[in-house]
PDB file of C-alpha atoms in Angstrom:
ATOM      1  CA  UNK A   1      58.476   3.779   8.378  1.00 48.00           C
ATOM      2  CA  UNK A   2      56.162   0.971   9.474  1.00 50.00           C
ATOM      3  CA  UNK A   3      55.052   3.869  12.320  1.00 50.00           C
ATOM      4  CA  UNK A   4      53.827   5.738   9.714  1.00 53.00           C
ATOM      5  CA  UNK A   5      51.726   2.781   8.013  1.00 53.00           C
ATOM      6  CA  UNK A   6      50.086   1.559  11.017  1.00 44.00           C
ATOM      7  CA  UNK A   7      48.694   4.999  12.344  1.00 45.00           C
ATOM      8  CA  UNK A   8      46.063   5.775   9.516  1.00 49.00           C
ATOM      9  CA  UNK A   9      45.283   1.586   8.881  1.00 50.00           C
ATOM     10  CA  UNK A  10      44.333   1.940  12.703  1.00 45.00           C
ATOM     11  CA  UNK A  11      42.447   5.532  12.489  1.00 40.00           C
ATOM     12  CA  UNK A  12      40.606   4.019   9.364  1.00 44.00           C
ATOM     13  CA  UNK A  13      39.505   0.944  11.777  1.00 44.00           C
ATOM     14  CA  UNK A  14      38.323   3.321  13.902  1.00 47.00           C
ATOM     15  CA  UNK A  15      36.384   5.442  12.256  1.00 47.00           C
ATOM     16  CA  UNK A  16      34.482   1.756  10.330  1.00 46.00           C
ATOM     17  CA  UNK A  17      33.835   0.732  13.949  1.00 48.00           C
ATOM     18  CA  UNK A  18      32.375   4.091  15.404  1.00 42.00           C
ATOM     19  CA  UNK A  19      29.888   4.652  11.987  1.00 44.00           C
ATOM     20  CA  UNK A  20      28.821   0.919  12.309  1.00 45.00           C
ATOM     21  CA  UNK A  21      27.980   1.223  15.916  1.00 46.00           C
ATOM     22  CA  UNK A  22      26.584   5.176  15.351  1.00 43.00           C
ATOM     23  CA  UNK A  23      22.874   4.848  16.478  1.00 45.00           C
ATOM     24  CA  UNK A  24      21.510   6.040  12.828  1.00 43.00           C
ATOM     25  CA  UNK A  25      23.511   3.122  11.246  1.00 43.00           C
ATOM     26  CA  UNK A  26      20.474   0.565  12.468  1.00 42.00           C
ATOM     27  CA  UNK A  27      17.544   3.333  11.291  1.00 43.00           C
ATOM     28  CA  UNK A  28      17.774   1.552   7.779  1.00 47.00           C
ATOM     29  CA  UNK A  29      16.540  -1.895   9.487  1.00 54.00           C
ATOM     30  CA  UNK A  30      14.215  -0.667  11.669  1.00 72.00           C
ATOM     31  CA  UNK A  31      13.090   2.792   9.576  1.00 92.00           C
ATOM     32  CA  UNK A  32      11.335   3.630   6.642  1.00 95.00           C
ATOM     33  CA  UNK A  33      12.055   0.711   3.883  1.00 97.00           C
ATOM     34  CA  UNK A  34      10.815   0.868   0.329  1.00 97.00           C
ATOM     35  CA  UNK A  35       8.524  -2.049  -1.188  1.00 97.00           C
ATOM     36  CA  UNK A  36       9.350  -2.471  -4.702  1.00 97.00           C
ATOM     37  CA  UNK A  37       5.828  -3.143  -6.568  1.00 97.00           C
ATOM     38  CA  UNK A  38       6.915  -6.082  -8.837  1.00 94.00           C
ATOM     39  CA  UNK A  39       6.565  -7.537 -11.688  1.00 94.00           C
ATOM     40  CA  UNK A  40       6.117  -3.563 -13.276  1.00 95.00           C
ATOM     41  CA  UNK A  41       2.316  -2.609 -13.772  1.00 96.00           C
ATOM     42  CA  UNK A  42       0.899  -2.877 -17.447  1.00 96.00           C
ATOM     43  CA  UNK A  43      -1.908  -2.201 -18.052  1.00 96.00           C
ATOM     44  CA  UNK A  44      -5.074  -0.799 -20.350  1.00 94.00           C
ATOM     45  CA  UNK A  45      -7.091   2.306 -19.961  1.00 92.00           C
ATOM     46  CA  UNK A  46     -10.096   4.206 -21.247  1.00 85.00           C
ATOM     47  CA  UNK A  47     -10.352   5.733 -23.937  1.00 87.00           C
ATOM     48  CA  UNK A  48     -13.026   7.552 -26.026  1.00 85.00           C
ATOM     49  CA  UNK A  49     -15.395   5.191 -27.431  1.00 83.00           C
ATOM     50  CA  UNK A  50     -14.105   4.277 -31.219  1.00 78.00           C
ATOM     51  CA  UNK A  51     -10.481   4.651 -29.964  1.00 86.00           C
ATOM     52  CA  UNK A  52      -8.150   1.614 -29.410  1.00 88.00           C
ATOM     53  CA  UNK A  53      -7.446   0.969 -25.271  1.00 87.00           C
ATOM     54  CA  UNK A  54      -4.602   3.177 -24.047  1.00 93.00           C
ATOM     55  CA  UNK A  55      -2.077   1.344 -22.200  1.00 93.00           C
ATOM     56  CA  UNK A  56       0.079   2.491 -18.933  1.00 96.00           C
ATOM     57  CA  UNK A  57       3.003   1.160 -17.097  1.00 97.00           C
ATOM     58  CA  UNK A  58       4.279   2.136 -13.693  1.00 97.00           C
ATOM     59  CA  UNK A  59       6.719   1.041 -11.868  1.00 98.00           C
ATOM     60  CA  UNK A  60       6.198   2.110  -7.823  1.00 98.00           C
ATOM     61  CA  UNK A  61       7.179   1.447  -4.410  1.00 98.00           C
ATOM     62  CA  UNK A  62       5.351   1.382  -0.912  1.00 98.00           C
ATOM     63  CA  UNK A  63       6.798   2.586   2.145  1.00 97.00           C
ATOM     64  CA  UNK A  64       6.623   0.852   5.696  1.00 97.00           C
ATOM     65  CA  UNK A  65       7.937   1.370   8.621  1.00 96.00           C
ATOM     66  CA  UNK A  66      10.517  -1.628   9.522  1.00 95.00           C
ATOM     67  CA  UNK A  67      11.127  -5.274   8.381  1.00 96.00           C
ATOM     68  CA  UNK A  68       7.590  -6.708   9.589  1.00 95.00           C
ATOM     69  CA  UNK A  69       5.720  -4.180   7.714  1.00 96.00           C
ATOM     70  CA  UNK A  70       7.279  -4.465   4.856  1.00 96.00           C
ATOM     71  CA  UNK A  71       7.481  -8.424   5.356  1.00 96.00           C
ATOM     72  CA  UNK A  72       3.678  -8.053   5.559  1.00 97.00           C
ATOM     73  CA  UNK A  73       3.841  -5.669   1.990  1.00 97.00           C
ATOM     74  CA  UNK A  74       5.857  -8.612  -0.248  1.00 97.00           C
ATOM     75  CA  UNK A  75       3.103 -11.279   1.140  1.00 97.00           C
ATOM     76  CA  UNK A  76       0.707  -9.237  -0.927  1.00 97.00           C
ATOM     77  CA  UNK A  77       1.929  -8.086  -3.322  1.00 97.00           C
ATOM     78  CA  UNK A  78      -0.727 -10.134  -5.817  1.00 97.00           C
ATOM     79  CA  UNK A  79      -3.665  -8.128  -3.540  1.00 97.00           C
ATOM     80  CA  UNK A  80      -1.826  -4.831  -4.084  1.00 98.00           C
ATOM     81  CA  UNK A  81      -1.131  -5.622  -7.978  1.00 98.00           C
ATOM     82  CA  UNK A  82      -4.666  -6.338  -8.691  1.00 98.00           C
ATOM     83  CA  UNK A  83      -5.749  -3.439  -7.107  1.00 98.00           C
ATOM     84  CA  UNK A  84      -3.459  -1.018  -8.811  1.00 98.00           C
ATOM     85  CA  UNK A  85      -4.380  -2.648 -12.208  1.00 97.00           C
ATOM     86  CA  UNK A  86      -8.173  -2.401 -11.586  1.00 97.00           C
ATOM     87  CA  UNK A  87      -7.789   1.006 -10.587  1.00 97.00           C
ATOM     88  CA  UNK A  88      -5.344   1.933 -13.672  1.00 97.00           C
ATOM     89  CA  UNK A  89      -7.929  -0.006 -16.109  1.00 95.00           C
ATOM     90  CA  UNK A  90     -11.068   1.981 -15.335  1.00 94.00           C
ATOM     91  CA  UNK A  91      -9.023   5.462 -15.538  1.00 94.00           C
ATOM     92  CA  UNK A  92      -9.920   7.815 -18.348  1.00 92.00           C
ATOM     93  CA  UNK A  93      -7.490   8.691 -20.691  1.00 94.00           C
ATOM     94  CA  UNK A  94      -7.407  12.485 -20.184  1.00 94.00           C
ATOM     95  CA  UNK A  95      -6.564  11.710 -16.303  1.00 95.00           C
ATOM     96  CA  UNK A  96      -3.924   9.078 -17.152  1.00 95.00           C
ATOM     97  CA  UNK A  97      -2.302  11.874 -19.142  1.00 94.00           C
ATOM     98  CA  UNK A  98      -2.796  15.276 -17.161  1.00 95.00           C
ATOM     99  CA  UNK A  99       0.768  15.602 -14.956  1.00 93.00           C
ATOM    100  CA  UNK A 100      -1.195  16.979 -12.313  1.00 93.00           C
ATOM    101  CA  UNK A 101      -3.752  14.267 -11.968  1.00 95.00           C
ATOM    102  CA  UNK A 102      -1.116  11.664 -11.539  1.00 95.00           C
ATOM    103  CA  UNK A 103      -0.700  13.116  -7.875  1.00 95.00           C
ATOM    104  CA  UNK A 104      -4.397  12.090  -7.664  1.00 96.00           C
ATOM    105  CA  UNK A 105      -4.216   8.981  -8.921  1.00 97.00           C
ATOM    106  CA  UNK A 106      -1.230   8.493  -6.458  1.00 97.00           C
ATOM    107  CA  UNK A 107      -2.822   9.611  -3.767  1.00 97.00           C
ATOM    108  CA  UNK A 108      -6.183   7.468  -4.576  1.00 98.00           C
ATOM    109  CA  UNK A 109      -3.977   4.067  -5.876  1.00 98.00           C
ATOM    110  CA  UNK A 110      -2.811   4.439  -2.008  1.00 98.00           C
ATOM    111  CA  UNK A 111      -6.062   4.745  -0.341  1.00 98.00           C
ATOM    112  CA  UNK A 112      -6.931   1.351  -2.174  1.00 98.00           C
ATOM    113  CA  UNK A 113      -3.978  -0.155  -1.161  1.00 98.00           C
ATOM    114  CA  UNK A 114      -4.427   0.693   2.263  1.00 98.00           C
ATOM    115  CA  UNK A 115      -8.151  -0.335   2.337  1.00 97.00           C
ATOM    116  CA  UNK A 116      -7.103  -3.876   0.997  1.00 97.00           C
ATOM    117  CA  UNK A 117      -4.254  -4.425   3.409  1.00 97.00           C
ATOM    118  CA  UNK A 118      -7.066  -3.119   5.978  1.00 97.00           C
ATOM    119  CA  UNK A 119      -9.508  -5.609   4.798  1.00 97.00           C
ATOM    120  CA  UNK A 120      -7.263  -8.626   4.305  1.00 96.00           C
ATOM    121  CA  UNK A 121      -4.758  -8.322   7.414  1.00 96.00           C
ATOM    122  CA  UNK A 122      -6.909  -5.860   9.987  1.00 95.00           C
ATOM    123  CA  UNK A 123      -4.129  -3.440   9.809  1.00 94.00           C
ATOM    124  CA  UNK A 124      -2.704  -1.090   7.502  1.00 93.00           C
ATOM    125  CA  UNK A 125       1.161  -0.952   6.480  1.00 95.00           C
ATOM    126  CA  UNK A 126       1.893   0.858   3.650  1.00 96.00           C
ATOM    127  CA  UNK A 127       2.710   4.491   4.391  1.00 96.00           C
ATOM    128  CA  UNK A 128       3.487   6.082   0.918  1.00 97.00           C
ATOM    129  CA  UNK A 129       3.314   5.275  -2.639  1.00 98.00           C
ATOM    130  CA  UNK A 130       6.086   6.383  -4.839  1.00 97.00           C
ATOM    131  CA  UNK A 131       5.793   6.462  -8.764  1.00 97.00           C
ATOM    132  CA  UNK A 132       9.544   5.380 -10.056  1.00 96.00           C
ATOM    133  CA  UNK A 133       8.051   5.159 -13.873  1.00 95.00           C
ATOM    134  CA  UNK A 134       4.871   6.121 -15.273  1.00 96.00           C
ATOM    135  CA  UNK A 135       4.505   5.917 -19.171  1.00 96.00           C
ATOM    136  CA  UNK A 136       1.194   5.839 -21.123  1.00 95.00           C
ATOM    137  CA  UNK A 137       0.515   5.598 -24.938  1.00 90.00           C
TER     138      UNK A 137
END
């Protein structure tokens, strides 16, 4: 009986130690890692003149590629917050709104980001920007 306990308590062991020492197992450390954008972005846009300011909020995240990059990311975050709300701010209302257009206001958001880090630390370390929430009234 206590045969029969033992065996899978020590093939469970074994299996924990071989996917903790599996080579993929340190990839999260040293791989891609996501950079939450925090506090969430709020934010007014244009609208037609004689219209009350629209207002957006997104929620994102940055990519980089391992723990110094994305060390790098969090130690400016204020840079990369002010320039996603400047960019959101001067946006027009019918590209805040058009589905299609957010791709290019993803794709644009990122090439300020990336100019700023540029500017600020010499290098660039943001890879990817990923919208998590994007709502607009």
């Amino acid at each position: 009986m206590r045969r029969s306990i033992v065996f899978p308590i020590y093939l469970l062991l074994a299996c924990a130690g071989l996917l903790l020492n599996h080579p993929s197992h340190g990839a999260s450390r040293d791989g891609i890692r996501y950079v939450e954008i925090e506090p969430i972005i709020v934010t007014n846009y244009l609208r037609p003149k004689g219209k009350k300011p629209g207002f957006v909020q997104v929620q994102a995240q940055l990519t980089a590629e391992g723990k110094s990059a994305s060390d790098i990311i969090e130690d400016h975050m204020p840079l990369i917050r002010a320039v996603m709300i400047e960019y959101l701010s001067f946006t027009d209302e019918a590209t805040i709104k058009d589905l299609n257009k957010r791709i290019e206001i993803r794709d644009a958001l990122l090439e300020e980001i990336k100019l700023a880090l540029t500017d600020v630390v010499g290098e660039n370390y943001a890879d990817s920007l990923v919208f998590t929430h994007f709502i607009y009234d």
